[in-house]
Amino acid sequence: MGFLFTAAEILISSLGIVLLGGLSAVVLEAYRRRHNHAHLEAPPVFEDPNSLKKVQCPSIFDPAEKYISLIVPAYNEEHRLPGAIDETMNYLQKRAAKDKSFSYEVIIVDDGSKDETTRVAFNFVKKHTVDNVRVILLGRNHGKGEAIRKGMLHARGELLLMLDADGATKVNDLEKLENQIHAVAKQDFHYGDSASNDSSFKVSDIPVAAFGSRAHMEEKALATRKWYRNFLMKGFHLVVLLTAGSGIRDTQCGFKMFTRAAARKLFANVRLKRWCFDVELVFLCKWFGIPMVEISVNWSEIPGSKVNMLSIPNMLWELALMSVGYRTRMWKIHS
């Protein structure tokens, strides 16, 4: 009996040490990232593959030069990227032909790919010119969140759309998000100044965020997924609810649009670099009082997804970092 009691004590003590070590690791990492929003790295440059000239990256804090920027993070996407970019460029070119005021850019952010993603991306620059397609090379793999942050900070659009390189969401669904952003922005514009008129309205100046959503597909997904995947995803959603609060049912859909004013606030502060940066965006939107709208989009499963069951521990790690960082005020938010 005494031996059993001693074994139990050892087990409890070991669990306590593990928990204390885990908490210490979270606190130390959160402290290490306290200045990550400063982004003091040297300003990157775009390279024109035709002339080999360097083109200085603009800043999100500069005035907009395009109507819309599409930011595509890519990591080892040599096979899926061509189809997605071809579809995207086809849509953008057709729309520009119909509306001469419509201007655009596509920014492909290569997140340290080890395959031929860089070559594939630069082929699109050669085909469509560096004014319409640009490539940012991160050098080494940082994570999807960091790739999108980098693209957002150097985009030229009044509206900025992030979308995945696999083409899981049809690019023309951006019009759903675009229309909702315009509606909310105009409502806020007139609410703030009843004497204002539409001639002075600029959508880029009103902070609004639109989140593409697959929540309407959840019932079907629950019926087709394995029970343990459903259990883990439900648990993840609960942790997200406790961390960022309610408001957005599908935080992880890779199809999101922001006005330039919203992007300036959000991406100058975001610290999470991988899968859970989406949750941090929701948290920051609430902090800044940025209106959020969630819009159903068409989505299809594309083979080759980078998300797997091993991603769950990393997601929980990032959510713990975010919770500790903001709750202890180690992570300062700058407006």
GROMACS .gro file of N, CA, C and O in nm, residues 67 95 158-159 174-190 201-204 206 208 210 257 259 293:
model
  124
   67TYR      N    1  -0.705   4.872  -5.691
   67TYR     CA    2  -0.834   4.853  -5.625
   67TYR      C    3  -0.830   4.732  -5.532
   67TYR      O    4  -0.878   4.737  -5.419
   95ARG      N    5  -1.269   4.074  -6.560
   95ARG     CA    6  -1.335   4.183  -6.487
   95ARG      C    7  -1.273   4.318  -6.524
   95ARG      O    8  -1.345   4.417  -6.538
  158GLU      N    9  -0.685   4.882  -5.227
  158GLU     CA   10  -0.785   4.937  -5.135
  158GLU      C   11  -0.848   4.824  -5.055
  158GLU      O   12  -0.878   4.839  -4.937
  159LEU      N   13  -0.868   4.711  -5.124
  159LEU     CA   14  -0.916   4.589  -5.060
  159LEU      C   15  -0.807   4.484  -5.071
  159LEU      O   16  -0.736   4.476  -5.171
  174LEU      N   17  -1.504   3.620  -5.422
  174LEU     CA   18  -1.457   3.743  -5.359
  174LEU      C   19  -1.561   3.854  -5.372
  174LEU      O   20  -1.565   3.947  -5.290
  175GLU      N   21  -1.647   3.846  -5.473
  175GLU     CA   22  -1.750   3.948  -5.492
  175GLU      C   23  -1.850   3.948  -5.377
  175GLU      O   24  -1.905   4.053  -5.341
  176LYS      N   25  -1.875   3.831  -5.318
  176LYS     CA   26  -1.964   3.824  -5.201
  176LYS      C   27  -1.905   3.903  -5.085
  176LYS      O   28  -1.975   3.981  -5.019
  177LEU      N   29  -1.775   3.882  -5.061
  177LEU     CA   30  -1.708   3.954  -4.952
  177LEU      C   31  -1.698   4.102  -4.984
  177LEU      O   32  -1.720   4.188  -4.897
  178GLU      N   33  -1.664   4.132  -5.108
  178GLU     CA   34  -1.648   4.270  -5.154
  178GLU      C   35  -1.778   4.348  -5.135
  178GLU      O   36  -1.777   4.462  -5.083
  179ASN      N   37  -1.890   4.290  -5.175
  179ASN     CA   38  -2.019   4.359  -5.164
  179ASN      C   39  -2.056   4.385  -5.018
  179ASN      O   40  -2.108   4.492  -4.984
  180GLN      N   41  -2.029   4.288  -4.932
  180GLN     CA   42  -2.060   4.306  -4.791
  180GLN      C   43  -1.971   4.413  -4.728
  180GLN      O   44  -2.017   4.493  -4.645
  181ILE      N   45  -1.844   4.416  -4.767
  181ILE     CA   46  -1.754   4.519  -4.714
  181ILE      C   47  -1.801   4.657  -4.756
  181ILE      O   48  -1.804   4.751  -4.674
  182HIS      N   49  -1.838   4.673  -4.882
  182HIS     CA   50  -1.888   4.803  -4.928
  182HIS      C   51  -2.014   4.844  -4.852
  182HIS      O   52  -2.028   4.962  -4.814
  183ALA      N   53  -2.103   4.750  -4.829
  183ALA     CA   54  -2.228   4.781  -4.758
  183ALA      C   55  -2.200   4.826  -4.615
  183ALA      O   56  -2.255   4.927  -4.568
  184VAL      N   57  -2.115   4.751  -4.545
  184VAL     CA   58  -2.083   4.786  -4.406
  184VAL      C   59  -2.005   4.917  -4.400
  184VAL      O   60  -2.031   5.003  -4.314
  185ALA      N   61  -1.910   4.935  -4.491
  185ALA     CA   62  -1.828   5.057  -4.492
  185ALA      C   63  -1.914   5.181  -4.517
  185ALA      O   64  -1.898   5.284  -4.451
  186LYS      N   65  -2.006   5.172  -4.611
  186LYS     CA   66  -2.094   5.286  -4.640
  186LYS      C   67  -2.185   5.316  -4.522
  186LYS      O   68  -2.210   5.433  -4.490
  187GLN      N   69  -2.232   5.211  -4.456
  187GLN     CA   70  -2.317   5.230  -4.338
  187GLN      C   71  -2.240   5.302  -4.229
  187GLN      O   72  -2.289   5.397  -4.167
  188ASP      N   73  -2.117   5.258  -4.202
  188ASP     CA   74  -2.034   5.323  -4.100
  188ASP      C   75  -1.997   5.465  -4.141
  188ASP      O   76  -1.991   5.556  -4.057
  189PHE      N   77  -1.972   5.486  -4.270
  189PHE     CA   78  -1.934   5.617  -4.322
  189PHE      C   79  -2.045   5.719  -4.297
  189PHE      O   80  -2.022   5.828  -4.244
  190HIS      N   81  -2.167   5.683  -4.330
  190HIS     CA   82  -2.280   5.774  -4.312
  190HIS      C   83  -2.319   5.788  -4.165
  190HIS      O   84  -2.363   5.894  -4.121
  201PHE      N   85  -1.648   5.931  -5.018
  201PHE     CA   86  -1.638   5.796  -4.962
  201PHE      C   87  -1.524   5.718  -5.027
  201PHE      O   88  -1.515   5.711  -5.150
  202LYS      N   89  -1.437   5.661  -4.946
  202LYS     CA   90  -1.331   5.572  -4.993
  202LYS      C   91  -1.335   5.447  -4.907
  202LYS      O   92  -1.312   5.454  -4.786
  203VAL      N   93  -1.365   5.334  -4.969
  203VAL     CA   94  -1.380   5.210  -4.892
  203VAL      C   95  -1.251   5.175  -4.819
  203VAL      O   96  -1.254   5.117  -4.710
  204SER      N   97  -1.137   5.214  -4.874
  204SER     CA   98  -1.009   5.181  -4.812
  204SER      C   99  -0.990   5.248  -4.676
  204SER      O  100  -0.910   5.202  -4.595
  206ILE      N  101  -1.224   5.291  -4.438
  206ILE     CA  102  -1.314   5.241  -4.334
  206ILE      C  103  -1.271   5.100  -4.293
  206ILE      O  104  -1.270   5.010  -4.377
  208VAL      N  105  -1.297   4.743  -4.209
  208VAL     CA  106  -1.397   4.635  -4.215
  208VAL      C  107  -1.325   4.505  -4.250
  208VAL      O  108  -1.228   4.506  -4.328
  210ALA      N  109  -1.408   4.093  -4.373
  210ALA     CA  110  -1.506   3.995  -4.419
  210ALA      C  111  -1.442   3.856  -4.418
  210ALA      O  112  -1.336   3.837  -4.477
  257MET      N  113  -1.117   3.892  -4.652
  257MET     CA  114  -1.092   4.020  -4.716
  257MET      C  115  -1.093   4.132  -4.612
  257MET      O  116  -1.172   4.129  -4.517
  259THR      N  117  -1.036   4.578  -4.564
  259THR     CA  118  -1.008   4.709  -4.623
  259THR      C  119  -0.866   4.747  -4.585
  259THR      O  120  -0.806   4.689  -4.493
  293VAL      N  121  -1.788   4.058  -4.078
  293VAL     CA  122  -1.901   3.989  -4.138
  293VAL      C  123  -1.854   3.852  -4.185
  293VAL      O  124  -1.741   3.837  -4.233
   0.00000   0.00000   0.00000
